[in-house]
Every structure is written in C-alpha cells, then in structure tokens.
Amino acid sequence: MQPDTASDASRRLRSIWISDVHLGTAGCRAEHLLDFLREHESEYLYLVGDIVDGWQLRKSWYWKQSHNDVVQKLLRKARKGCQVVYIPGNHDEAARQYCGLDFGGVAIRHEAEHFTADGKRLLVLHGDEFDGVIQYAKWLAYLGDNLYTLILQLNRGFNWVRHRLGLPYWSLSQYLKHKVKNAVNFISQFETILAGEARRRGFDGVVCGHIHKPEVRMIDGILYGNSGDWVESLSALVEHADGRLEVLHWTALGQAAPAAEPAIPVSTEESTCAS
C-alpha cells in the first residue's frame, strides 16, 4: 500500500505524534498504521494516548496479529535509537501508574515537553483531563464509547457496500461529529481550552489527541495540533526538519486519504519529557 504522495516525499521526519490507535478493537486500522510506521522514520515519536483500548479489552478480548505487530514495531524503533515517549490516555489509563518509568526504551510520562527545530516549546498531552464528561460523568463516557463502537460497526458494513459499488470511503461518525451542533461546539471548546492551558503555562503551543479530529492551526497566537486517530482519519501529526508541523493522512480502505493539511512553520532544538 502506498502513502499519500501529497505529503513530504523524503519520509524522514524530525518528530511524529500518533494517538487514538485503539489496539484491541475491531475498529483499529493496525495494518494501515504499520504501513505508515514502515514508511516514516523520525528522531522523536510521541504516542499521545489511547494506544491500547483497555475499556473494550475488559469487556471482550480482541487482539489480531497486526495489533501485536504494531507494538513490536514501536519497540523496534525505540531499540534503533528513536526517542519514544508514551503518554497514556483515558482508554489506556491503567498505564498511568507507570508514569515516570522507562520500559524497553519507551519513556512513559503523564505529559511531555517538546522543543521544535526553531525553538518553540510545545506541551504534549492526551487531553482527556480537559473533557468534563470524562472527569465528572464517566458513566456517560462509557455510554458514548459503546454508541461510537456501534456507529463504527454500521460504518464498516455501509462502506463494504460502497466499496462494492465503486464508491469511496465515507465516515458516518465523522459526518455526525461535524454536523451535530453539540459535537461541533464540544470540539471547538476543547481546542480553545487546550490552547488556553498552553498559554497559561507559558508554552508556545500544544499537541494532543482524544477527540479524533486531526488539526494544526493557530488559536489566538497559540499553536494547536491534534494527531487525529487510527480508526477513522488514519492520521498523524509530524514535524519536518525545518520545524514545520503538518497533518499527514494515510489511506482508508484502499482509497486515497485527504491531502495533507497546510504545514505551519514551527521548529526545534531538543525534546525533553516532563513527568
């Protein structure tokens, strides 16, 4: 499978941020992520939460060989010298008890600090800490997760029919999120709150995951980046050698993903992790 040729042709990146892989679920597109990891090398690799879906694994065990291959690939990158930082999210929150420790060359941290090539200081965290539903009504979050899983199941069947008819992939869940007013408002508020937190703490920007909406843009002078997910958008946030940040999309069900979003000049000197 070939990557989207609209993105940087070199495939050698300074930094990669990946989040919301949801290994352990049928919706995880592990094969696509493996393709992406094989095609792209980087000095720094941030796993920005929800890499493994503990919520679903507690209900029923689902673990394909490709899911194991992703884990092995990440560990192999760490052994080969890539600085890998794992920031657990709400779905893999069990790993938070190990924050501050290193396993197999992978640093587990509650959050991280990244300096871009031109010296900008970025806060890296999953983002669920700023989701009121997760913090104060977890039962509602579990209910929403079950509904989301159902939508993904319906989406797979719907797209199987579309594929047979020669039509491109279409995401029902993304459509609903973009069209339902409350969902749109939640995403906008989430992005603004994260940017505000970065400003309050003296950072130049923030990189997060959690809401499955890949994005890179300025919000009131603060750089906001979201690495998306590997369930629907099949996306990663990357930093080029000159410090530019860009969202890269892989392919979805054999169809070309949307073209890479415009790069924003950002930059870097070194990367350090905050526990």
XYZ file of C-alpha atoms in Angstrom:
275
model
C 0.000 0.000 0.000
C 1.414 3.383 -0.968
C 1.246 6.579 1.089
C -0.386 9.813 0.024
C 2.101 11.386 -2.385
C 0.883 14.893 -1.488
C 2.917 14.752 1.730
C 6.674 15.289 2.118
C 8.467 12.941 -0.266
C 11.528 12.393 1.947
C 9.706 10.300 4.624
C 12.461 11.325 7.046
C 10.827 13.393 9.769
C 12.087 15.021 12.910
C 9.060 14.163 15.054
C 5.864 12.131 14.801
C 2.803 12.299 17.050
C 0.333 9.379 16.932
C -2.745 8.946 19.110
C -6.020 7.076 19.472
C -4.913 3.860 17.800
C -7.302 1.768 19.931
C -5.436 -1.518 19.647
C -7.715 -4.268 20.931
C -10.780 -3.151 18.987
C -12.223 -4.218 15.652
C -12.233 -0.575 14.546
C -8.451 -0.232 14.821
C -6.722 0.039 11.427
C -3.468 -1.521 12.614
C -2.392 -2.603 9.122
C -2.506 0.987 7.898
C -0.536 2.192 10.909
C 2.098 -0.465 10.240
C 2.397 0.831 6.670
C 2.847 4.349 7.987
C 5.484 3.342 10.561
C 7.440 1.369 7.953
C 7.475 4.325 5.546
C 8.391 7.052 8.061
C 11.402 7.422 10.341
C 11.876 10.093 12.994
C 14.116 11.190 15.830
C 11.171 11.563 18.198
C 7.958 9.544 18.339
C 5.168 10.531 20.710
C 2.337 8.091 21.453
C -0.308 10.539 22.624
C -2.776 8.272 24.410
C -5.423 5.631 23.730
C -2.877 3.423 22.002
C -4.456 0.338 23.587
C -8.187 0.319 24.336
C -8.468 -1.096 27.844
C -12.171 -0.241 28.023
C -13.017 -2.657 25.214
C -10.489 -5.323 26.223
C -12.084 -5.524 29.676
C -15.411 -6.382 28.022
C -14.121 -8.858 25.430
C -10.695 -9.893 24.187
C -9.858 -8.852 20.640
C -6.220 -8.850 19.531
C -5.156 -9.554 15.943
C -1.605 -10.340 14.892
C -1.400 -6.892 13.302
C -2.036 -5.333 16.729
C 0.910 -7.240 18.139
C 2.965 -6.214 15.095
C 2.315 -2.534 15.851
C 3.598 -2.962 19.417
C 6.689 -4.794 18.173
C 7.328 -2.113 15.543
C 7.189 0.651 18.148
C 9.591 -1.213 20.433
C 11.923 -1.831 17.480
C 12.010 1.889 16.719
C 12.972 2.585 20.333
C 15.772 -0.016 20.182
C 17.105 1.590 16.993
C 17.533 4.963 18.703
C 14.238 6.759 18.171
C 13.197 8.608 21.341
C 9.755 7.129 22.033
C 7.501 8.765 24.628
C 4.205 7.149 25.623
C 1.561 9.386 27.224
C -1.397 7.215 28.352
C -4.926 8.443 27.671
C -8.274 7.614 29.244
C -8.708 4.324 27.361
C -5.260 3.093 28.453
C -5.302 4.889 31.805
C -4.026 1.763 33.602
C -0.577 2.646 32.255
C -0.625 5.965 34.123
C 0.553 4.215 37.272
C 3.885 3.715 35.484
C 4.401 7.362 34.513
C 7.983 8.374 35.179
C 9.346 4.928 34.312
C 11.006 3.628 31.143
C 10.269 0.207 29.633
C 12.117 -1.216 26.632
C 13.424 2.213 25.706
C 9.938 3.741 25.878
C 9.503 6.609 28.350
C 6.068 6.628 29.996
C 5.028 10.132 31.019
C 1.875 11.930 32.092
C 2.787 14.694 29.639
C 5.841 15.818 27.679
C 7.625 18.955 26.591
C 8.875 19.189 23.026
C 11.129 21.850 21.514
C 10.690 22.319 17.785
C 13.601 22.913 15.409
C 13.194 26.687 15.653
C 12.929 26.569 19.449
C 9.179 26.664 20.038
C 8.107 24.953 23.257
C 5.143 22.584 22.925
C 3.073 20.895 25.614
C 2.207 17.303 24.669
C -0.666 15.520 26.427
C -3.633 13.328 25.574
C -6.270 15.901 26.536
C -8.907 13.891 28.393
C -8.095 15.909 31.536
C -9.940 18.797 29.879
C -13.006 16.764 28.898
C -15.709 17.379 31.506
C -17.584 14.201 30.576
C -14.504 12.064 31.269
C -13.756 13.849 34.524
C -17.227 14.217 36.040
C -19.585 11.762 34.289
C -17.530 8.727 33.355
C -20.637 6.564 33.001
C -21.728 8.880 30.194
C -18.306 8.498 28.567
C -18.697 4.695 28.668
C -22.159 5.009 27.121
C -20.796 7.278 24.408
C -17.977 4.823 23.740
C -20.479 1.989 23.243
C -22.535 4.123 20.836
C -19.359 5.093 18.972
C -18.420 1.407 18.627
C -21.895 0.673 17.237
C -21.568 3.506 14.707
C -18.187 2.152 13.589
C -19.729 -1.312 13.076
C -22.521 0.195 10.979
C -19.941 2.240 9.110
C -17.932 -0.869 8.153
C -20.993 -2.549 6.671
C -22.056 0.621 4.890
C -18.605 1.116 3.377
C -18.386 -2.515 2.311
C -21.457 -1.840 0.152
C -19.954 1.451 -1.099
C -16.729 -0.355 -1.993
C -18.670 -2.976 -3.976
C -20.356 -0.133 -5.856
C -17.008 1.507 -6.606
C -17.652 4.426 -4.274
C -15.012 5.958 -1.978
C -14.814 5.535 1.790
C -17.163 7.732 3.819
C -17.098 8.107 7.617
C -20.509 8.187 9.283
C -19.075 9.043 12.694
C -17.036 11.968 11.373
C -20.068 13.207 9.451
C -22.179 13.140 12.617
C -19.491 14.893 14.659
C -19.189 17.658 12.073
C -22.941 18.096 11.594
C -24.369 17.704 15.103
C -24.246 21.128 16.741
C -23.315 19.916 20.238
C -20.443 17.829 18.883
C -19.127 20.766 16.844
C -19.342 23.037 19.890
C -17.565 20.464 22.071
C -14.664 20.143 19.617
C -14.314 23.919 19.302
C -14.388 24.398 23.078
C -11.911 21.566 23.601
C -9.430 23.106 21.155
C -9.785 26.561 22.722
C -9.362 25.212 26.258
C -6.212 23.281 25.325
C -4.710 26.353 23.652
C -5.580 28.389 26.728
C -3.875 25.868 29.008
C -0.711 26.035 26.908
C -0.741 29.842 27.138
C -1.365 29.779 30.892
C 1.673 27.539 31.403
C 3.953 29.564 29.165
C 4.100 27.198 26.169
C 4.087 28.297 22.550
C 1.711 25.508 21.575
C 0.044 22.239 22.471
C -0.232 18.818 20.815
C -2.977 16.429 21.903
C -5.278 13.623 20.778
C -8.544 12.379 22.342
C -11.193 13.890 20.037
C -10.224 12.035 16.806
C -10.049 15.271 14.800
C -6.661 15.892 13.143
C -5.808 19.556 13.075
C -2.931 22.025 13.021
C -3.714 25.722 13.328
C -3.148 28.842 15.364
C -5.654 29.720 18.112
C -5.189 33.235 19.463
C -1.455 33.084 18.883
C -1.004 29.565 20.276
C -0.154 26.647 18.006
C -2.751 23.864 18.362
C -2.057 20.407 16.953
C -4.142 17.255 17.137
C -2.764 13.970 15.793
C -6.189 12.521 14.956
C -6.649 8.747 15.158
C -6.148 5.352 13.501
C -9.816 4.356 13.499
C -11.334 6.879 11.074
C -8.992 9.583 9.804
C -5.797 7.441 9.818
C -3.664 10.466 10.554
C -0.523 11.600 12.331
C 0.940 14.976 13.185
C 4.542 15.363 12.045
C 7.387 17.837 12.318
C 9.739 18.335 9.382
C 13.458 19.056 9.727
C 12.835 22.803 9.434
C 10.240 22.749 12.226
C 7.102 22.859 10.076
C 4.157 20.951 11.523
C 1.790 19.075 9.225
C -1.056 16.596 9.474
C -0.431 13.528 7.299
C -3.262 11.187 6.273
C -2.657 7.581 5.249
C -5.120 5.598 3.151
C -8.564 4.373 4.202
C -9.929 1.063 2.911
C -7.876 1.281 -0.272
C -8.998 4.826 -1.062
C -6.675 7.849 -1.009
C -6.993 9.867 2.173
C -7.496 13.644 2.103
C -4.444 15.598 1.055
C -2.064 16.659 3.799
C -3.217 19.827 5.521
C -1.161 23.011 5.113
C 2.099 22.989 7.010
C 2.630 25.571 9.720
C 6.165 26.749 10.396
C 7.033 25.750 13.942
C 10.628 24.402 14.763
C 13.206 22.575 17.247
C 16.319 22.209 19.344
C 15.799 19.272 21.657
C 12.961 17.304 23.201
C 12.552 16.632 26.895
C 9.867 14.815 28.843
C 8.046 16.112 31.908
C 6.716 13.594 34.374
